[in-house]
Short mmCIF file of C-alpha atoms and ligand atoms in Angstrom, two decimals:
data_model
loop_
_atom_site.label_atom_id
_atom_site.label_comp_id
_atom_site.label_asym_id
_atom_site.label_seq_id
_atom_site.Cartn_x
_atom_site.Cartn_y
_atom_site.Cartn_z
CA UNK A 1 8.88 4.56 -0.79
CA UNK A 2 11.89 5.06 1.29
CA UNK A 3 14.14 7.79 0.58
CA UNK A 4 17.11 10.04 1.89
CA UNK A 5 17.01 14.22 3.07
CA UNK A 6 20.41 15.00 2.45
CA UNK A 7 21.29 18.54 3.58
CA UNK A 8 23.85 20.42 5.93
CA UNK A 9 22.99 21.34 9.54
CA UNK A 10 19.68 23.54 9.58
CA UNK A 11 18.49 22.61 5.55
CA UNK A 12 14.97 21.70 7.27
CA UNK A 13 15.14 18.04 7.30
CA UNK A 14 13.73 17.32 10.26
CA UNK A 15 11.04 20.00 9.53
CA UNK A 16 9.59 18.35 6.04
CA UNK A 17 10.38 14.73 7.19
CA UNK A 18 7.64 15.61 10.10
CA UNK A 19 5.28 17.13 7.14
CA UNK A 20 5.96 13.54 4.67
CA UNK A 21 5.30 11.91 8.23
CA UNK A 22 1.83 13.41 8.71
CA UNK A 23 0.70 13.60 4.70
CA UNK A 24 2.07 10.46 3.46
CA UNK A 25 2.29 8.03 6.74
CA UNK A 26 6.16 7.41 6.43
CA UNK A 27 8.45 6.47 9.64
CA UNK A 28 11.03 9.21 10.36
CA UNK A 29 14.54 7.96 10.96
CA UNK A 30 16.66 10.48 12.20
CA UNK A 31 20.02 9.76 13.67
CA UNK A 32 20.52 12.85 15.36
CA UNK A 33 17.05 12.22 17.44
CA UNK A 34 18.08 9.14 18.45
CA UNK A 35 21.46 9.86 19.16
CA UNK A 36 19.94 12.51 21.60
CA UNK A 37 17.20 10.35 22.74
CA UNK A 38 20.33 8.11 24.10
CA UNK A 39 22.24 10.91 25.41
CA UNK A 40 18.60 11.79 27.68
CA UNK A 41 18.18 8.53 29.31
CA UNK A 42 21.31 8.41 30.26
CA UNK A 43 22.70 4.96 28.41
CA UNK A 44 26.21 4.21 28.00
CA UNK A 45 26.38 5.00 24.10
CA UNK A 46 24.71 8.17 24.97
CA UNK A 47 27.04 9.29 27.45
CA UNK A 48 30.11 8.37 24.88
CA UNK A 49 28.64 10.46 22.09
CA UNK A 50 27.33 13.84 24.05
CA UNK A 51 30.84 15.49 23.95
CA UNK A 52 31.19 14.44 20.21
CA UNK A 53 27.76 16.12 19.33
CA UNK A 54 28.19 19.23 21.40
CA UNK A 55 31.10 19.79 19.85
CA UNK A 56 29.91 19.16 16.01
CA UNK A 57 31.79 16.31 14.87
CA UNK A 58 30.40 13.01 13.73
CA UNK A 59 30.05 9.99 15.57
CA UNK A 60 31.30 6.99 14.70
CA UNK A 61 29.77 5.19 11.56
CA UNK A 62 29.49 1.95 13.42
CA UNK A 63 27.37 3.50 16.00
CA UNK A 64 25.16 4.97 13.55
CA UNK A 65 24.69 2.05 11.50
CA UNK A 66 24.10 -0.07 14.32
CA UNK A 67 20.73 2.56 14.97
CA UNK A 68 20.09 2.16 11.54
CA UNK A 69 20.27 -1.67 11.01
CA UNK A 70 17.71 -1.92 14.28
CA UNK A 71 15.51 0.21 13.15
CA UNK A 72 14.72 -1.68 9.30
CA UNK A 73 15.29 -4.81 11.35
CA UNK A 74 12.79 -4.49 13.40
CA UNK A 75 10.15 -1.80 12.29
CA UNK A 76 7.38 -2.06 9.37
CA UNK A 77 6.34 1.14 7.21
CA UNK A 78 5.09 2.51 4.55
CA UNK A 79 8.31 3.78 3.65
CA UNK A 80 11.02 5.17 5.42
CA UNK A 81 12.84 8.60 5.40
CA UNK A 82 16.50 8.86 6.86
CA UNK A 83 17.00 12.44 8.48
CA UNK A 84 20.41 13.07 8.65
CA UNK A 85 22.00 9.57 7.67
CA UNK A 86 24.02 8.64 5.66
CA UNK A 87 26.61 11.25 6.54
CA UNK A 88 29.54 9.31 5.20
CA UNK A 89 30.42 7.17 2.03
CA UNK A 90 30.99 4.37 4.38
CA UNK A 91 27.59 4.96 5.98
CA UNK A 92 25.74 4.97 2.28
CA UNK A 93 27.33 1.25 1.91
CA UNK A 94 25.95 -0.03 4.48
CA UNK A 95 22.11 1.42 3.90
CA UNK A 96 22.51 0.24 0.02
CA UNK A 97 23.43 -3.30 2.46
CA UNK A 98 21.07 -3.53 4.63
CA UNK A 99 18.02 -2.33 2.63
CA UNK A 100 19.28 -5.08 0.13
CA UNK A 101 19.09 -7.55 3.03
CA UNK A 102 15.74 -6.47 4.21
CA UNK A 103 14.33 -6.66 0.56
CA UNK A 104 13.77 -2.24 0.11
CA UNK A 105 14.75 0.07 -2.30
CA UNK A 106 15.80 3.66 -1.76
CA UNK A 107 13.03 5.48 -4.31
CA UNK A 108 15.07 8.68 -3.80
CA UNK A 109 17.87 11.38 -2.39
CA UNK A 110 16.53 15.10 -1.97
CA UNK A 111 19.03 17.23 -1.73
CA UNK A 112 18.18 20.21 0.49
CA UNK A 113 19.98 23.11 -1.20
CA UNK A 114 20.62 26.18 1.41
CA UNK A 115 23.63 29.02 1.81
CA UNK A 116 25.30 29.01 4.63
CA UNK A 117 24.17 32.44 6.37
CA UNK A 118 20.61 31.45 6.29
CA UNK A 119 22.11 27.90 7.80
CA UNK A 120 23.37 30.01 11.00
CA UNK A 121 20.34 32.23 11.20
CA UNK A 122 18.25 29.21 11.81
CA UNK A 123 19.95 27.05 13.72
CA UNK A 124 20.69 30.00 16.39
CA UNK A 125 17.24 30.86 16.23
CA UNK A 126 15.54 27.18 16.68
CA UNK A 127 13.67 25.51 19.41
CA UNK A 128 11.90 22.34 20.16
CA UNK A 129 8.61 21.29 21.65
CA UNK A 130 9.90 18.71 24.61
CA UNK A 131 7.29 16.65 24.43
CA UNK A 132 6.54 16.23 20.65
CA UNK A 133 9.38 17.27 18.92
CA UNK A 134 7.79 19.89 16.38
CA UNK A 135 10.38 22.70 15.53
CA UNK A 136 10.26 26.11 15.72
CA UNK A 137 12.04 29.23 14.69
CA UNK A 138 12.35 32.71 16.86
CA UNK A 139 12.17 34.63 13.41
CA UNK A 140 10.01 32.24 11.25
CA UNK A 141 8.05 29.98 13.25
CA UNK A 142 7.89 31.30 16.43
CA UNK A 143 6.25 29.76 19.35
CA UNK A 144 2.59 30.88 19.61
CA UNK A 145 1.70 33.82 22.21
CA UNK A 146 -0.09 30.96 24.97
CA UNK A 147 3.34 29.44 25.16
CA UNK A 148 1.67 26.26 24.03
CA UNK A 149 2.94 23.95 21.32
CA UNK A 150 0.89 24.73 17.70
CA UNK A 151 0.85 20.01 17.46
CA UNK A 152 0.20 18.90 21.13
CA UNK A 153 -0.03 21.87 23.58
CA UNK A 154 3.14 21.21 25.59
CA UNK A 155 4.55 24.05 26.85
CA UNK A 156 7.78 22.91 27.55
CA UNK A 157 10.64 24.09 24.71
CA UNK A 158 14.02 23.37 24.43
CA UNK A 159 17.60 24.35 22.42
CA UNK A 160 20.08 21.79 21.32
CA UNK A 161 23.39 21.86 23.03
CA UNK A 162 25.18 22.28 19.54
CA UNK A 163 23.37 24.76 18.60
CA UNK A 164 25.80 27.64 18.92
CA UNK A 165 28.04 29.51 16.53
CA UNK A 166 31.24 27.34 17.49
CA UNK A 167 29.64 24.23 17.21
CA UNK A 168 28.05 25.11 14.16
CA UNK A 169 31.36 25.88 12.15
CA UNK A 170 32.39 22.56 12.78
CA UNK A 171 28.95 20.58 11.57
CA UNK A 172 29.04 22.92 8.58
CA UNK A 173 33.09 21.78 8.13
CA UNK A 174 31.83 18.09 8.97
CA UNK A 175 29.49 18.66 6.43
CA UNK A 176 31.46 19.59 3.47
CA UNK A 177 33.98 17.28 4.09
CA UNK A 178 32.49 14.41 4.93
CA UNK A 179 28.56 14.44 3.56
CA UNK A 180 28.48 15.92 0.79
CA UNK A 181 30.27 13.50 -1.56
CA UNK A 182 27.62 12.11 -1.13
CA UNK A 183 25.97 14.68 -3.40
CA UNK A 184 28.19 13.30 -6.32
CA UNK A 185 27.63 9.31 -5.08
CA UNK A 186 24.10 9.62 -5.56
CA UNK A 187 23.98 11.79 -8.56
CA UNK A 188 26.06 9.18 -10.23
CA UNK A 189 23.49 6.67 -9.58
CA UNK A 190 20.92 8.57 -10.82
CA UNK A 191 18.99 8.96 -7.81
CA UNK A 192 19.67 12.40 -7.05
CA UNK A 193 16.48 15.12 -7.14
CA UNK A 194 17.78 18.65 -5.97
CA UNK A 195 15.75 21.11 -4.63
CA UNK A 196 15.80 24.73 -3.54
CA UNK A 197 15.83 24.75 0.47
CA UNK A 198 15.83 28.62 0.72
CA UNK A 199 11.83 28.96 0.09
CA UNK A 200 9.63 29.07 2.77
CA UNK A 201 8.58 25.85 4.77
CA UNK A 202 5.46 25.29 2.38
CA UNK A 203 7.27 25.87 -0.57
CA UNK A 204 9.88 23.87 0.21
CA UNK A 205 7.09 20.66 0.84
CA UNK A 206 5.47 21.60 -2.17
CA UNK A 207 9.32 21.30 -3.91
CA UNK A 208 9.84 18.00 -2.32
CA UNK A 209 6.35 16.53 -3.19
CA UNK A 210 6.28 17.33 -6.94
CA UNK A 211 9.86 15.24 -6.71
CA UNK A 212 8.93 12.59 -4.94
CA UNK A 213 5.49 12.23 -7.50
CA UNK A 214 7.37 12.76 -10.62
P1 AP5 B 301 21.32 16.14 13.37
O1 AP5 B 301 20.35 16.14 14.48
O2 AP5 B 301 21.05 15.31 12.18
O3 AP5 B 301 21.61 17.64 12.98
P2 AP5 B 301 22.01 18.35 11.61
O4 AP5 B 301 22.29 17.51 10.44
O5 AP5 B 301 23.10 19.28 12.02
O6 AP5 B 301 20.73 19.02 11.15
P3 AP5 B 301 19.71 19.81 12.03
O7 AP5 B 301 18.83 18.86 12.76
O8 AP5 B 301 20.43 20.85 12.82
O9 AP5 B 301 18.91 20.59 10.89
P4 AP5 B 301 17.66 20.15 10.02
O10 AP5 B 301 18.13 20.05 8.60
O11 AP5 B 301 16.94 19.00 10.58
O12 AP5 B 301 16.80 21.48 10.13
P5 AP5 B 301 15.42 21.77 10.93
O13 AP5 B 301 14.28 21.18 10.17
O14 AP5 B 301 15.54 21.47 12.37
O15 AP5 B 301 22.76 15.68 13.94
C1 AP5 B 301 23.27 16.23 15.13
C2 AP5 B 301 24.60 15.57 15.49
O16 AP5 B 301 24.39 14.16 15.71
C3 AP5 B 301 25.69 15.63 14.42
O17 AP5 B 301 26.41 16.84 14.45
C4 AP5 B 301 26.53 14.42 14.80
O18 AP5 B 301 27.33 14.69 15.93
C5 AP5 B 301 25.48 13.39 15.20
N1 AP5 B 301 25.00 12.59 14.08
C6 AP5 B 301 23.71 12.52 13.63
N2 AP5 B 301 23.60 11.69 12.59
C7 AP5 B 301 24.85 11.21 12.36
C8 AP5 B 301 25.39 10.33 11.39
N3 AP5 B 301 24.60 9.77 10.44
N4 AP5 B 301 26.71 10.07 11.44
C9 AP5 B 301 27.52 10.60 12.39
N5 AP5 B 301 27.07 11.47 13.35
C10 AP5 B 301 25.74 11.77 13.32
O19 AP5 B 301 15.34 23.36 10.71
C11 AP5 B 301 16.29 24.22 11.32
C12 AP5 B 301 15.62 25.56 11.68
O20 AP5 B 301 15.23 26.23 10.49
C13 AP5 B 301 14.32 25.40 12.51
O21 AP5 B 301 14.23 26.46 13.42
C14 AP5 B 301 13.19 25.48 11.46
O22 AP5 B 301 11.99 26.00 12.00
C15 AP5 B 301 13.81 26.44 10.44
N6 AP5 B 301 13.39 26.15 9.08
C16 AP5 B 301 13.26 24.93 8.49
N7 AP5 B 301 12.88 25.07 7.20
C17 AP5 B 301 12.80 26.42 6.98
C18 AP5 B 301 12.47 27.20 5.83
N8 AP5 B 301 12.17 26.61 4.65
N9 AP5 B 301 12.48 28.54 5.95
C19 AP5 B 301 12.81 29.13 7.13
N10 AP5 B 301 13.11 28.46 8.25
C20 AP5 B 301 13.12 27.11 8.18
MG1 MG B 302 17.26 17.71 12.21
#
């Protein structure tokens, strides 16, 4: 089953993409992790897009879909979920490509429904684990009293560069502009599922899971 978390900046896709990785064995995609992952070690497309992300715009499609195309080119799973791609109608093209050329289907789009003051509250109030990657939240997942991670113990933590009020406004403007025509693209194919993003983190899986069985 391979399907899409659409959402705006702090809906909690990378928080229930990690929960459908762990209960149902699918491969996470996300763009933004990779994009980051390149901006860490230092490689000349990650230098080229740190300023871009920092400052909340999108990079280029063509970078992104070159992540994307390597990824179902060269990885097997039980199904895939894309975290944060596609952003654009030009990006949603070329997935409904290349899955064609790699013989998938997309099973399904989940909209992650969430208003925009509860958007800044949590992305001003998130951190990271370094090593693993698991989220957190100062006010609703906070970091355990032994300062060690709740998945693998690290104690190491860290906050995203565009995670700030400034940058914010702009992936929220990206967002509307850009992404979320996407809401109306998929609906018109008849693969869109909607669900309330506003419950708590269990409630929202719970949400997602009775779409994804139904
Ligand atoms: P990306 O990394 O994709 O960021 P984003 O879309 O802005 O989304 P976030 O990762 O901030 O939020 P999320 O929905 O994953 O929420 P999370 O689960 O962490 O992209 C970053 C940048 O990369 C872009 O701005 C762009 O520059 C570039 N980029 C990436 N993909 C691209 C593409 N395809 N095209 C072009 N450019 C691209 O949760 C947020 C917080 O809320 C956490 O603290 C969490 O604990 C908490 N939380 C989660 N769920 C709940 C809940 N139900 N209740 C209470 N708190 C919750
Ligand atoms: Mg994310």
């Amino acid at each position: 089953m391979n399907i899409i978390l659409l959402g705006p900046p702090g809906a909690g896709k990378g928080t229930q993409a990690r929960h459908l990785v762990e209960s149902r064995g699918m491969t996470q995609l996300s763009t933004g992790d990779m994009l980051r992952d390149a901006k860490d070690s230092g490689t000349e497309m990650g230098r080229k897009v740190a300023d871009v992300m920092a400052r909340g715009e999108l990079v280029t499609d063509e970078i992104v879909i070159g992540l994307i195309r390597e990824k179902l080119q060269t990885e097997k799973s039980e199904g895939f979920i894309f975290d944060g791609f596609p952003r654009t109608l030009a990006q949603a093209d070329a997935l409904a490509d290349l899955l064609n050329e790699t013989g998938q289907d997309l099973d399904a789009v989940v909209e992650m429904q969430v208003d925009d003051e509860a958007l800044v509250q949590r992305i001003t109030a998130r951190s990271t684990c370094a090593n693993c990657g698991e989220v957190y939240n100062d006010l609703t997942k906070p970091i355990p009293e032994d300062g060690k991670c709740v998945k693998c113990g690290g104690t190491e933590f860290k906050r995203r560069a565009d995670d700030n009020e400034d940058s914010l406004k702009q992936r929220l403007m990206e967002y509307y502009k850009k992404t979320s025509p996407l809401i109306g693209y998929y609906y018109a194919k008849g693969e869109l599922t909607s669900v309330d993003g506003l419950g708590e983190i269990d409630a929202v899986k719970a949400e997602i899971a009775k779409a994804l069985d139904s």
